[in-house]
JSON list of C-alpha atoms in Angstrom, two decimals:
[
{"chain": "R", "resi": 213, "resn": "MET", "atom": "CA", "xyz": [96.19, -54.50, 115.25]},
{"chain": "R", "resi": 214, "resn": "ASN", "atom": "CA", "xyz": [99.29, -53.27, 116.99]},
{"chain": "R", "resi": 215, "resn": "TYR", "atom": "CA", "xyz": [100.10, -49.56, 117.09]},
{"chain": "R", "resi": 216, "resn": "ARG", "atom": "CA", "xyz": [103.25, -47.57, 117.79]},
{"chain": "R", "resi": 217, "resn": "LYS", "atom": "CA", "xyz": [103.87, -43.95, 118.65]},
{"chain": "R", "resi": 218, "resn": "LEU", "atom": "CA", "xyz": [105.32, -41.97, 115.76]},
{"chain": "R", "resi": 219, "resn": "GLY", "atom": "CA", "xyz": [108.35, -40.23, 117.18]},
{"chain": "R", "resi": 220, "resn": "LYS", "atom": "CA", "xyz": [107.42, -37.41, 119.53]},
{"chain": "R", "resi": 221, "resn": "THR", "atom": "CA", "xyz": [104.15, -36.62, 117.72]},
{"chain": "R", "resi": 222, "resn": "GLY", "atom": "CA", "xyz": [101.96, -38.75, 119.97]},
{"chain": "R", "resi": 223, "resn": "PHE", "atom": "CA", "xyz": [100.30, -40.24, 116.88]},
{"chain": "R", "resi": 224, "resn": "ASN", "atom": "CA", "xyz": [99.47, -43.93, 117.34]},
{"chain": "R", "resi": 225, "resn": "ILE", "atom": "CA", "xyz": [100.17, -45.47, 113.95]},
{"chain": "R", "resi": 226, "resn": "SER", "atom": "CA", "xyz": [99.25, -49.03, 112.98]},
{"chain": "R", "resi": 227, "resn": "GLU", "atom": "CA", "xyz": [102.24, -51.30, 112.47]},
{"chain": "R", "resi": 228, "resn": "LEU", "atom": "CA", "xyz": [100.76, -52.21, 109.09]},
{"chain": "R", "resi": 229, "resn": "SER", "atom": "CA", "xyz": [99.97, -49.60, 106.48]},
{"chain": "R", "resi": 230, "resn": "LEU", "atom": "CA", "xyz": [98.12, -49.72, 103.20]},
{"chain": "R", "resi": 231, "resn": "GLY", "atom": "CA", "xyz": [100.02, -48.80, 100.06]},
{"chain": "R", "resi": 232, "resn": "THR", "atom": "CA", "xyz": [97.51, -47.55, 97.52]},
{"chain": "R", "resi": 233, "resn": "TRP", "atom": "CA", "xyz": [99.25, -48.06, 94.20]},
{"chain": "R", "resi": 234, "resn": "GLN", "atom": "CA", "xyz": [96.69, -50.80, 93.47]},
{"chain": "R", "resi": 235, "resn": "VAL", "atom": "CA", "xyz": [93.78, -48.51, 94.38]},
{"chain": "R", "resi": 236, "resn": "GLY", "atom": "CA", "xyz": [94.39, -46.64, 91.13]},
{"chain": "R", "resi": 237, "resn": "GLY", "atom": "CA", "xyz": [93.59, -49.84, 89.23]},
{"chain": "R", "resi": 238, "resn": "LYS", "atom": "CA", "xyz": [95.47, -51.90, 86.68]},
{"chain": "R", "resi": 239, "resn": "TRP", "atom": "CA", "xyz": [97.43, -50.03, 84.03]},
{"chain": "R", "resi": 240, "resn": "GLY", "atom": "CA", "xyz": [95.09, -49.18, 81.18]},
{"chain": "R", "resi": 241, "resn": "ASP", "atom": "CA", "xyz": [91.91, -50.30, 82.97]},
{"chain": "R", "resi": 242, "resn": "PRO", "atom": "CA", "xyz": [89.22, -47.78, 83.88]},
{"chain": "R", "resi": 243, "resn": "PHE", "atom": "CA", "xyz": [89.32, -46.49, 87.46]},
{"chain": "R", "resi": 244, "resn": "SER", "atom": "CA", "xyz": [86.80, -48.19, 89.77]},
{"chain": "R", "resi": 245, "resn": "HIS", "atom": "CA", "xyz": [85.51, -46.18, 92.74]},
{"chain": "R", "resi": 246, "resn": "ASP", "atom": "CA", "xyz": [83.79, -49.32, 94.06]},
{"chain": "R", "resi": 247, "resn": "ASN", "atom": "CA", "xyz": [87.04, -51.30, 94.02]},
{"chain": "R", "resi": 248, "resn": "ALA", "atom": "CA", "xyz": [88.97, -48.44, 95.64]},
{"chain": "R", "resi": 249, "resn": "ASP", "atom": "CA", "xyz": [86.33, -48.08, 98.37]},
{"chain": "R", "resi": 250, "resn": "LYS", "atom": "CA", "xyz": [86.35, -51.84, 98.99]},
{"chain": "R", "resi": 251, "resn": "ILE", "atom": "CA", "xyz": [90.13, -51.92, 99.47]},
{"chain": "R", "resi": 252, "resn": "LEU", "atom": "CA", "xyz": [90.26, -48.81, 101.66]},
{"chain": "R", "resi": 253, "resn": "ASN", "atom": "CA", "xyz": [87.27, -49.79, 103.81]},
{"chain": "R", "resi": 254, "resn": "LYS", "atom": "CA", "xyz": [88.66, -53.28, 104.41]},
{"chain": "R", "resi": 255, "resn": "ALA", "atom": "CA", "xyz": [92.00, -51.85, 105.54]},
{"chain": "R", "resi": 256, "resn": "ILE", "atom": "CA", "xyz": [90.41, -49.32, 107.91]},
{"chain": "R", "resi": 257, "resn": "ASP", "atom": "CA", "xyz": [87.92, -51.88, 109.23]},
{"chain": "R", "resi": 258, "resn": "SER", "atom": "CA", "xyz": [90.92, -54.13, 109.97]},
{"chain": "R", "resi": 259, "resn": "GLY", "atom": "CA", "xyz": [92.51, -51.42, 112.12]},
{"chain": "R", "resi": 260, "resn": "ILE", "atom": "CA", "xyz": [94.95, -49.92, 109.63]},
{"chain": "R", "resi": 261, "resn": "ASN", "atom": "CA", "xyz": [95.17, -46.19, 110.23]},
{"chain": "R", "resi": 262, "resn": "PHE", "atom": "CA", "xyz": [98.12, -45.28, 108.01]},
{"chain": "R", "resi": 263, "resn": "ILE", "atom": "CA", "xyz": [97.66, -44.97, 104.25]},
{"chain": "R", "resi": 264, "resn": "ASP", "atom": "CA", "xyz": [100.46, -44.38, 101.77]},
{"chain": "R", "resi": 265, "resn": "THR", "atom": "CA", "xyz": [99.69, -42.90, 98.36]},
{"chain": "R", "resi": 266, "resn": "ALA", "atom": "CA", "xyz": [101.35, -40.80, 95.64]},
{"chain": "R", "resi": 267, "resn": "ASP", "atom": "CA", "xyz": [100.48, -38.14, 93.10]},
{"chain": "R", "resi": 268, "resn": "VAL", "atom": "CA", "xyz": [101.41, -40.45, 90.22]},
{"chain": "R", "resi": 269, "resn": "TYR", "atom": "CA", "xyz": [99.29, -43.46, 91.23]},
{"chain": "R", "resi": 270, "resn": "ASN", "atom": "CA", "xyz": [96.88, -43.55, 88.28]},
{"chain": "R", "resi": 271, "resn": "ASP", "atom": "CA", "xyz": [97.62, -39.87, 87.69]},
{"chain": "R", "resi": 272, "resn": "GLY", "atom": "CA", "xyz": [96.22, -38.77, 91.06]},
{"chain": "R", "resi": 273, "resn": "ASP", "atom": "CA", "xyz": [93.16, -41.03, 91.17]},
{"chain": "R", "resi": 274, "resn": "SER", "atom": "CA", "xyz": [94.55, -42.89, 94.18]},
{"chain": "R", "resi": 275, "resn": "GLU", "atom": "CA", "xyz": [94.86, -39.64, 96.17]},
{"chain": "R", "resi": 276, "resn": "LYS", "atom": "CA", "xyz": [91.33, -38.64, 95.13]},
{"chain": "R", "resi": 277, "resn": "ALA", "atom": "CA", "xyz": [89.94, -42.03, 96.22]},
{"chain": "R", "resi": 278, "resn": "VAL", "atom": "CA", "xyz": [91.72, -41.84, 99.59]},
{"chain": "R", "resi": 279, "resn": "GLY", "atom": "CA", "xyz": [90.40, -38.35, 100.25]},
{"chain": "R", "resi": 280, "resn": "ARG", "atom": "CA", "xyz": [86.87, -39.16, 99.10]},
{"chain": "R", "resi": 281, "resn": "LEU", "atom": "CA", "xyz": [86.63, -42.20, 101.36]},
{"chain": "R", "resi": 282, "resn": "LEU", "atom": "CA", "xyz": [88.23, -40.57, 104.41]},
{"chain": "R", "resi": 283, "resn": "ARG", "atom": "CA", "xyz": [85.68, -37.75, 104.28]},
{"chain": "R", "resi": 284, "resn": "LYS", "atom": "CA", "xyz": [83.02, -40.43, 104.87]},
{"chain": "R", "resi": 285, "resn": "ARG", "atom": "CA", "xyz": [84.83, -42.13, 107.77]},
{"chain": "R", "resi": 286, "resn": "THR", "atom": "CA", "xyz": [85.09, -40.92, 111.37]},
{"chain": "R", "resi": 287, "resn": "GLU", "atom": "CA", "xyz": [88.24, -42.82, 112.39]},
{"chain": "R", "resi": 288, "resn": "GLY", "atom": "CA", "xyz": [91.50, -40.94, 112.65]},
{"chain": "R", "resi": 289, "resn": "VAL", "atom": "CA", "xyz": [93.52, -42.06, 109.64]},
{"chain": "R", "resi": 290, "resn": "TYR", "atom": "CA", "xyz": [96.97, -40.74, 108.77]},
{"chain": "R", "resi": 291, "resn": "VAL", "atom": "CA", "xyz": [97.96, -40.23, 105.13]},
{"chain": "R", "resi": 292, "resn": "ALA", "atom": "CA", "xyz": [101.42, -39.97, 103.61]},
{"chain": "R", "resi": 293, "resn": "THR", "atom": "CA", "xyz": [101.77, -39.09, 99.97]},
{"chain": "R", "resi": 294, "resn": "LYS", "atom": "CA", "xyz": [104.82, -39.00, 97.77]},
{"chain": "R", "resi": 295, "resn": "CYS", "atom": "CA", "xyz": [105.38, -36.25, 95.27]},
{"chain": "R", "resi": 296, "resn": "GLY", "atom": "CA", "xyz": [107.75, -34.92, 92.66]},
{"chain": "R", "resi": 297, "resn": "ARG", "atom": "CA", "xyz": [107.50, -37.54, 89.95]},
{"chain": "R", "resi": 298, "resn": "GLN", "atom": "CA", "xyz": [105.50, -35.17, 87.77]},
{"chain": "R", "resi": 299, "resn": "LEU", "atom": "CA", "xyz": [108.35, -32.71, 87.33]},
{"chain": "R", "resi": 300, "resn": "ASN", "atom": "CA", "xyz": [108.93, -31.79, 83.73]},
{"chain": "R", "resi": 301, "resn": "PRO", "atom": "CA", "xyz": [111.76, -31.90, 83.04]},
{"chain": "R", "resi": 302, "resn": "HIS", "atom": "CA", "xyz": [112.51, -34.49, 85.70]},
{"chain": "R", "resi": 303, "resn": "VAL", "atom": "CA", "xyz": [115.91, -33.16, 86.77]},
{"chain": "R", "resi": 304, "resn": "SER", "atom": "CA", "xyz": [117.36, -32.63, 90.24]},
{"chain": "R", "resi": 305, "resn": "GLU", "atom": "CA", "xyz": [117.68, -28.85, 89.77]},
{"chain": "R", "resi": 306, "resn": "ALA", "atom": "CA", "xyz": [113.89, -28.60, 89.58]},
{"chain": "R", "resi": 307, "resn": "TYR", "atom": "CA", "xyz": [113.44, -29.86, 93.16]},
{"chain": "R", "resi": 308, "resn": "GLN", "atom": "CA", "xyz": [113.14, -26.43, 94.75]},
{"chain": "R", "resi": 309, "resn": "PRO", "atom": "CA", "xyz": [111.09, -25.37, 97.80]},
{"chain": "R", "resi": 310, "resn": "GLU", "atom": "CA", "xyz": [108.43, -23.67, 95.67]},
{"chain": "R", "resi": 311, "resn": "ALA", "atom": "CA", "xyz": [108.00, -26.87, 93.62]},
{"chain": "R", "resi": 312, "resn": "LEU", "atom": "CA", "xyz": [107.56, -28.92, 96.80]},
{"chain": "R", "resi": 313, "resn": "ARG", "atom": "CA", "xyz": [104.95, -26.47, 98.10]},
{"chain": "R", "resi": 314, "resn": "LYS", "atom": "CA", "xyz": [103.05, -26.81, 94.82]},
{"chain": "R", "resi": 315, "resn": "PHE", "atom": "CA", "xyz": [103.20, -30.63, 94.99]},
{"chain": "R", "resi": 316, "resn": "VAL", "atom": "CA", "xyz": [101.83, -30.58, 98.55]},
{"chain": "R", "resi": 317, "resn": "HIS", "atom": "CA", "xyz": [99.12, -28.07, 97.61]},
{"chain": "R", "resi": 318, "resn": "ASP", "atom": "CA", "xyz": [98.10, -30.14, 94.56]},
{"chain": "R", "resi": 319, "resn": "SER", "atom": "CA", "xyz": [97.94, -33.37, 96.60]},
{"chain": "R", "resi": 320, "resn": "LEU", "atom": "CA", "xyz": [95.84, -31.75, 99.33]},
{"chain": "R", "resi": 321, "resn": "LYS", "atom": "CA", "xyz": [93.54, -30.35, 96.64]},
{"chain": "R", "resi": 322, "resn": "ARG", "atom": "CA", "xyz": [93.12, -33.78, 95.00]},
{"chain": "R", "resi": 323, "resn": "MET", "atom": "CA", "xyz": [92.33, -35.35, 98.39]},
{"chain": "R", "resi": 324, "resn": "GLN", "atom": "CA", "xyz": [90.22, -32.34, 99.47]},
{"chain": "R", "resi": 325, "resn": "MET", "atom": "CA", "xyz": [92.05, -32.43, 102.80]},
{"chain": "R", "resi": 326, "resn": "GLU", "atom": "CA", "xyz": [93.81, -30.00, 105.09]},
{"chain": "R", "resi": 327, "resn": "THR", "atom": "CA", "xyz": [96.90, -30.56, 107.20]}
]
Protein backbone atom coordinates (compact mmCIF):
# COMPACT_ATOMS: atom_id res chain seq x y z
CA MET A 1 0.00 0.00 0.00
CA ASN A 2 1.25 3.46 -0.82
CA TYR A 3 0.75 6.32 1.61
CA ARG A 4 0.86 10.10 1.30
CA LYS A 5 1.15 12.89 3.83
CA LEU A 6 -2.12 14.74 4.35
CA GLY A 7 -1.25 18.40 3.95
CA LYS A 8 0.76 19.72 6.88
CA THR A 9 -0.82 17.33 9.40
CA GLY A 10 1.89 14.70 9.17
CA PHE A 11 -0.78 12.00 8.84
CA ASN A 12 0.27 9.22 6.46
CA ILE A 13 -2.93 8.31 4.64
CA SER A 14 -3.30 5.31 2.33
CA GLU A 15 -3.76 6.22 -1.32
CA LEU A 16 -6.82 3.98 -1.32
CA SER A 17 -9.69 4.49 1.08
CA LEU A 18 -12.73 2.44 1.94
CA GLY A 19 -16.13 3.98 1.34
CA THR A 20 -18.57 2.35 3.72
CA TRP A 21 -21.94 2.88 2.08
CA GLN A 22 -22.04 -0.89 1.43
CA VAL A 23 -21.18 -1.66 5.07
CA GLY A 24 -24.71 -0.58 5.99
CA GLY A 25 -26.06 -3.43 3.85
CA LYS A 26 -28.46 -3.59 0.94
CA TRP A 27 -31.51 -1.36 1.08
CA GLY A 28 -34.23 -3.15 3.02
CA ASP A 29 -32.01 -6.03 4.18
CA PRO A 30 -31.20 -6.49 7.86
CA PHE A 31 -27.87 -5.07 9.01
CA SER A 32 -25.12 -7.70 9.33
CA HIS A 33 -22.35 -7.04 11.87
CA ASP A 34 -20.44 -10.05 10.52
CA ASN A 35 -20.51 -8.68 6.96
CA ALA A 36 -19.50 -5.20 8.13
CA ASP A 37 -16.61 -6.62 10.17
CA LYS A 38 -15.48 -8.75 7.23
CA ILE A 39 -15.35 -5.75 4.88
CA LEU A 40 -13.64 -3.44 7.38
CA ASN A 41 -11.10 -6.04 8.55
CA LYS A 42 -10.14 -6.93 4.97
CA ALA A 43 -9.55 -3.26 4.13
CA ILE A 44 -7.42 -2.62 7.22
CA ASP A 45 -5.52 -5.90 6.80
CA SER A 46 -4.76 -4.76 3.23
CA GLY A 47 -3.17 -1.55 4.52
CA ILE A 48 -6.07 0.86 4.07
CA ASN A 49 -6.02 3.36 6.92
CA PHE A 50 -8.62 5.86 5.71
CA ILE A 51 -12.32 5.08 6.03
CA ASP A 52 -15.11 7.24 4.65
CA THR A 53 -18.61 6.98 6.11
CA ALA A 54 -21.74 9.10 6.61
CA ASP A 55 -24.53 9.59 9.10
CA VAL A 56 -27.13 8.48 6.55
CA TYR A 57 -25.52 5.18 5.52
CA ASN A 58 -28.19 2.76 6.76
CA ASP A 59 -29.36 5.45 9.19
CA GLY A 60 -26.05 5.54 11.09
CA ASP A 61 -25.34 1.80 11.19
CA SER A 62 -22.25 2.27 9.03
CA GLU A 63 -20.77 4.76 11.52
CA LYS A 64 -21.60 2.42 14.40
CA ALA A 65 -19.92 -0.52 12.63
CA VAL A 66 -16.79 1.53 11.88
CA GLY A 67 -16.51 2.69 15.48
CA ARG A 68 -17.19 -0.76 16.93
CA LEU A 69 -14.52 -2.40 14.80
CA LEU A 70 -11.89 0.32 15.28
CA ARG A 71 -12.17 -0.02 19.06
CA LYS A 72 -10.97 -3.62 18.59
CA ARG A 73 -8.04 -2.74 16.30
CA THR A 74 -4.69 -1.24 17.29
CA GLU A 75 -3.71 0.26 13.93
CA GLY A 76 -4.03 3.99 13.44
CA VAL A 77 -7.03 4.43 11.15
CA TYR A 78 -8.40 7.79 10.05
CA VAL A 79 -12.14 8.29 9.64
CA ALA A 80 -14.00 10.92 7.65
CA THR A 81 -17.76 11.14 7.94
CA LYS A 82 -20.22 13.24 6.03
CA CYS A 83 -23.13 14.92 7.72
CA GLY A 84 -26.10 17.16 7.18
CA ARG A 85 -28.38 14.96 5.12
CA GLN A 86 -30.68 14.45 8.09
CA LEU A 87 -31.73 18.09 8.27
CA ASN A 88 -35.46 18.52 8.45
CA PRO A 89 -36.39 20.58 6.60
CA HIS A 90 -33.48 20.04 4.23
CA VAL A 91 -32.93 23.68 3.27
CA SER A 92 -29.72 25.70 2.99
CA GLU A 93 -30.75 28.13 5.75
CA ALA A 94 -30.61 25.27 8.26
CA TYR A 95 -26.86 24.73 7.73
CA GLN A 96 -25.75 26.80 10.71
CA PRO A 97 -22.69 26.31 12.97
CA GLU A 98 -24.79 24.89 15.81
CA ALA A 99 -26.32 22.32 13.44
CA LEU A 100 -22.85 21.26 12.26
CA ARG A 101 -21.66 20.88 15.86
CA LYS A 102 -24.68 18.65 16.57
CA PHE A 103 -23.98 16.51 13.47
CA VAL A 104 -20.36 16.04 14.54
CA HIS A 105 -21.38 15.25 18.13
CA ASP A 106 -23.99 12.73 16.95
CA SER A 107 -21.52 11.00 14.61
CA LEU A 108 -18.86 10.75 17.32
CA LYS A 109 -21.48 9.35 19.69
CA ARG A 110 -22.58 6.71 17.14
CA MET A 111 -18.94 5.70 16.57
CA GLN A 112 -18.11 6.01 20.29
CA MET A 113 -14.98 7.93 19.29
CA GLU A 114 -13.23 11.13 20.26
CA THR A 115 -11.37 13.56 18.04
